Amino acid sequence: MSSIEKGIIHDHIYSSNSKREKDCNQLKISSNKNDNSFENHRRTIRKKCDIQTDEDREEYFRRRTLNNTSCRVSRIHRRSKLEITMKKCMEYEDLNAKLIAQTSLITQVIDLLKEHLRTSISNNLQQN
């Protein structure tokens, strides 16, 4: 292993890719040794390196197409939910600004009423 590989082996992307390559290579080696064992069982095709026949290729591309379609639908739903959330956020921010303005107006009215009450009470006390 070179010093560069040692330096990047900790990164999960590189380590998982090298593991996948080793798994694919092991599968190819074992499939060459035991060709009869694969004929008896329906093989699962999970990676591109698992493709060995035209039927495997068709199955792989069918599954990839299905996955791509479902990912596209998932992205559309996620974007629409994000848009709805952003609209609600903007509505709540506007409502919050209105409520803050209303609160400050009510606070000013209360302060004026308190001041008026203080002056009227002090005037009544001075008159009596």
PDB file of C-alpha atoms in Angstrom:
ATOM      1  CA  MET A   1       0.000   0.000   0.000  1.00  0.00           C
ATOM      2  CA  SER A   2       1.491   3.343  -1.015  1.00  0.00           C
ATOM      3  CA  SER A   3       1.823   6.283   1.326  1.00  0.00           C
ATOM      4  CA  ILE A   4      -0.994   8.073  -0.486  1.00  0.00           C
ATOM      5  CA  GLU A   5      -3.313   5.102   0.010  1.00  0.00           C
ATOM      6  CA  LYS A   6      -2.327   4.971   3.677  1.00  0.00           C
ATOM      7  CA  GLY A   7      -3.131   8.665   3.966  1.00  0.00           C
ATOM      8  CA  ILE A   8      -6.612   8.303   2.511  1.00  0.00           C
ATOM      9  CA  ILE A   9      -7.574   4.862   3.825  1.00  0.00           C
ATOM     10  CA  HIS A  10      -9.441   6.477   6.732  1.00  0.00           C
ATOM     11  CA  ASP A  11     -11.872   8.171   4.356  1.00  0.00           C
ATOM     12  CA  HIS A  12     -14.990   6.018   4.133  1.00  0.00           C
ATOM     13  CA  ILE A  13     -15.502   6.768   0.440  1.00  0.00           C
ATOM     14  CA  TYR A  14     -12.165   5.351  -0.586  1.00  0.00           C
ATOM     15  CA  SER A  15     -12.263   2.427   1.795  1.00  0.00           C
ATOM     16  CA  SER A  16     -15.776   1.399   0.742  1.00  0.00           C
ATOM     17  CA  ASN A  17     -14.859   1.647  -2.943  1.00  0.00           C
ATOM     18  CA  SER A  18     -11.812  -0.551  -2.483  1.00  0.00           C
ATOM     19  CA  LYS A  19     -13.932  -3.029  -0.517  1.00  0.00           C
ATOM     20  CA  ARG A  20     -16.509  -3.116  -3.324  1.00  0.00           C
ATOM     21  CA  GLU A  21     -13.786  -3.727  -5.877  1.00  0.00           C
ATOM     22  CA  LYS A  22     -12.386  -6.576  -3.772  1.00  0.00           C
ATOM     23  CA  ASP A  23     -15.871  -8.074  -3.382  1.00  0.00           C
ATOM     24  CA  CYS A  24     -16.460  -7.883  -7.131  1.00  0.00           C
ATOM     25  CA  ASN A  25     -13.090  -9.455  -7.852  1.00  0.00           C
ATOM     26  CA  GLN A  26     -13.751 -12.248  -5.339  1.00  0.00           C
ATOM     27  CA  LEU A  27     -17.161 -12.854  -6.891  1.00  0.00           C
ATOM     28  CA  LYS A  28     -15.654 -13.115 -10.368  1.00  0.00           C
ATOM     29  CA  ILE A  29     -12.959 -15.506  -9.155  1.00  0.00           C
ATOM     30  CA  SER A  30     -15.440 -17.686  -7.277  1.00  0.00           C
ATOM     31  CA  SER A  31     -17.896 -17.662 -10.181  1.00  0.00           C
ATOM     32  CA  ASN A  32     -15.190 -18.912 -12.521  1.00  0.00           C
ATOM     33  CA  LYS A  33     -14.451 -21.798 -10.147  1.00  0.00           C
ATOM     34  CA  ASN A  34     -18.064 -22.784  -9.449  1.00  0.00           C
ATOM     35  CA  ASP A  35     -20.015 -22.065 -12.622  1.00  0.00           C
ATOM     36  CA  ASN A  36     -22.520 -24.852 -11.870  1.00  0.00           C
ATOM     37  CA  SER A  37     -23.487 -23.467  -8.454  1.00  0.00           C
ATOM     38  CA  PHE A  38     -24.764 -20.234  -9.956  1.00  0.00           C
ATOM     39  CA  GLU A  39     -26.997 -21.997 -12.454  1.00  0.00           C
ATOM     40  CA  ASN A  40     -29.023 -23.675  -9.703  1.00  0.00           C
ATOM     41  CA  HIS A  41     -29.820 -20.490  -7.753  1.00  0.00           C
ATOM     42  CA  ARG A  42     -31.396 -17.269  -8.872  1.00  0.00           C
ATOM     43  CA  ARG A  43     -28.611 -14.775  -8.565  1.00  0.00           C
ATOM     44  CA  THR A  44     -29.103 -11.368  -7.058  1.00  0.00           C
ATOM     45  CA  ILE A  45     -27.676  -8.495  -9.015  1.00  0.00           C
ATOM     46  CA  ARG A  46     -26.867  -5.615  -6.770  1.00  0.00           C
ATOM     47  CA  LYS A  47     -23.869  -4.056  -8.462  1.00  0.00           C
ATOM     48  CA  LYS A  48     -22.721  -3.552 -11.998  1.00  0.00           C
ATOM     49  CA  CYS A  49     -19.917  -6.050 -11.460  1.00  0.00           C
ATOM     50  CA  ASP A  50     -22.531  -8.783 -10.782  1.00  0.00           C
ATOM     51  CA  ILE A  51     -23.659  -8.720 -14.420  1.00  0.00           C
ATOM     52  CA  GLN A  52     -22.627 -11.846 -16.287  1.00  0.00           C
ATOM     53  CA  THR A  53     -25.373 -12.505 -18.840  1.00  0.00           C
ATOM     54  CA  ASP A  54     -27.777 -10.496 -20.974  1.00  0.00           C
ATOM     55  CA  GLU A  55     -30.598 -11.372 -18.581  1.00  0.00           C
ATOM     56  CA  ASP A  56     -28.521 -10.002 -15.721  1.00  0.00           C
ATOM     57  CA  ARG A  57     -27.934  -6.836 -17.704  1.00  0.00           C
ATOM     58  CA  GLU A  58     -31.652  -6.442 -18.419  1.00  0.00           C
ATOM     59  CA  GLU A  59     -32.526  -7.030 -14.766  1.00  0.00           C
ATOM     60  CA  TYR A  60     -29.854  -4.593 -13.627  1.00  0.00           C
ATOM     61  CA  PHE A  61     -31.022  -1.858 -15.993  1.00  0.00           C
ATOM     62  CA  ARG A  62     -34.664  -2.500 -15.106  1.00  0.00           C
ATOM     63  CA  ARG A  63     -33.866  -2.086 -11.426  1.00  0.00           C
ATOM     64  CA  ARG A  64     -31.720   1.001 -12.094  1.00  0.00           C
ATOM     65  CA  THR A  65     -34.526   2.569 -14.150  1.00  0.00           C
ATOM     66  CA  LEU A  66     -37.035   1.803 -11.418  1.00  0.00           C
ATOM     67  CA  ASN A  67     -34.702   3.263  -8.810  1.00  0.00           C
ATOM     68  CA  ASN A  68     -34.071   6.387 -10.888  1.00  0.00           C
ATOM     69  CA  THR A  69     -37.808   6.900 -11.316  1.00  0.00           C
ATOM     70  CA  SER A  70     -38.510   6.518  -7.619  1.00  0.00           C
ATOM     71  CA  CYS A  71     -35.626   8.878  -6.781  1.00  0.00           C
ATOM     72  CA  ARG A  72     -37.035  11.455  -9.182  1.00  0.00           C
ATOM     73  CA  VAL A  73     -40.478  11.197  -7.562  1.00  0.00           C
ATOM     74  CA  SER A  74     -38.906  11.418  -4.114  1.00  0.00           C
ATOM     75  CA  ARG A  75     -36.989  14.558  -5.111  1.00  0.00           C
ATOM     76  CA  ILE A  76     -40.168  16.145  -6.469  1.00  0.00           C
ATOM     77  CA  HIS A  77     -42.023  15.421  -3.213  1.00  0.00           C
ATOM     78  CA  ARG A  78     -39.127  16.717  -1.152  1.00  0.00           C
ATOM     79  CA  ARG A  79     -38.962  19.950  -3.178  1.00  0.00           C
ATOM     80  CA  SER A  80     -42.708  20.503  -2.919  1.00  0.00           C
ATOM     81  CA  LYS A  81     -42.598  19.948   0.844  1.00  0.00           C
ATOM     82  CA  LEU A  82     -39.695  22.389   1.069  1.00  0.00           C
ATOM     83  CA  GLU A  83     -41.637  24.985  -0.940  1.00  0.00           C
ATOM     84  CA  ILE A  84     -44.685  24.562   1.301  1.00  0.00           C
ATOM     85  CA  THR A  85     -42.491  24.894   4.382  1.00  0.00           C
ATOM     86  CA  MET A  86     -40.828  28.028   3.000  1.00  0.00           C
ATOM     87  CA  LYS A  87     -44.233  29.582   2.212  1.00  0.00           C
ATOM     88  CA  LYS A  88     -45.449  28.829   5.740  1.00  0.00           C
ATOM     89  CA  CYS A  89     -42.230  30.264   7.139  1.00  0.00           C
ATOM     90  CA  MET A  90     -42.727  33.508   5.199  1.00  0.00           C
ATOM     91  CA  GLU A  91     -46.366  33.698   6.310  1.00  0.00           C
ATOM     92  CA  TYR A  92     -45.356  33.193   9.940  1.00  0.00           C
ATOM     93  CA  GLU A  93     -42.618  35.820   9.643  1.00  0.00           C
ATOM     94  CA  ASP A  94     -45.167  38.319   8.265  1.00  0.00           C
ATOM     95  CA  LEU A  95     -47.629  37.412  11.006  1.00  0.00           C
ATOM     96  CA  ASN A  96     -44.877  37.749  13.601  1.00  0.00           C
ATOM     97  CA  ALA A  97     -43.977  41.241  12.334  1.00  0.00           C
ATOM     98  CA  LYS A  98     -47.662  42.275  12.466  1.00  0.00           C
ATOM     99  CA  LEU A  99     -48.034  40.893  15.989  1.00  0.00           C
ATOM    100  CA  ILE A 100     -44.888  42.689  17.149  1.00  0.00           C
ATOM    101  CA  ALA A 101     -46.227  45.973  15.730  1.00  0.00           C
ATOM    102  CA  GLN A 102     -49.606  45.350  17.356  1.00  0.00           C
ATOM    103  CA  THR A 103     -47.937  44.522  20.679  1.00  0.00           C
ATOM    104  CA  SER A 104     -45.878  47.712  20.622  1.00  0.00           C
ATOM    105  CA  LEU A 105     -49.007  49.768  19.774  1.00  0.00           C
ATOM    106  CA  ILE A 106     -50.946  48.175  22.634  1.00  0.00           C
ATOM    107  CA  THR A 107     -47.999  48.776  24.982  1.00  0.00           C
ATOM    108  CA  GLN A 108     -47.948  52.464  23.983  1.00  0.00           C
ATOM    109  CA  VAL A 109     -51.707  52.762  24.574  1.00  0.00           C
ATOM    110  CA  ILE A 110     -51.348  51.101  27.993  1.00  0.00           C
ATOM    111  CA  ASP A 111     -48.505  53.464  28.919  1.00  0.00           C
ATOM    112  CA  LEU A 112     -50.609  56.475  27.860  1.00  0.00           C
ATOM    113  CA  LEU A 113     -53.569  55.202  29.875  1.00  0.00           C
ATOM    114  CA  LYS A 114     -51.346  54.653  32.926  1.00  0.00           C
ATOM    115  CA  GLU A 115     -49.948  58.155  32.611  1.00  0.00           C
ATOM    116  CA  HIS A 116     -53.444  59.607  32.202  1.00  0.00           C
ATOM    117  CA  LEU A 117     -54.642  57.647  35.236  1.00  0.00           C
ATOM    118  CA  ARG A 118     -51.700  58.892  37.331  1.00  0.00           C
ATOM    119  CA  THR A 119     -52.338  62.506  36.375  1.00  0.00           C
ATOM    120  CA  SER A 120     -56.083  62.246  36.958  1.00  0.00           C
ATOM    121  CA  ILE A 121     -55.537  60.627  40.379  1.00  0.00           C
ATOM    122  CA  SER A 122     -52.990  63.254  41.369  1.00  0.00           C
ATOM    123  CA  ASN A 123     -55.355  66.040  40.180  1.00  0.00           C
ATOM    124  CA  ASN A 124     -58.231  64.541  42.199  1.00  0.00           C
ATOM    125  CA  LEU A 125     -56.043  64.329  45.300  1.00  0.00           C
ATOM    126  CA  GLN A 126     -54.924  67.920  44.906  1.00  0.00           C
ATOM    127  CA  GLN A 127     -58.520  69.147  44.510  1.00  0.00           C
ATOM    128  CA  ASN A 128     -59.714  67.406  47.693  1.00  0.00           C
TER     129      ASN A 128
END
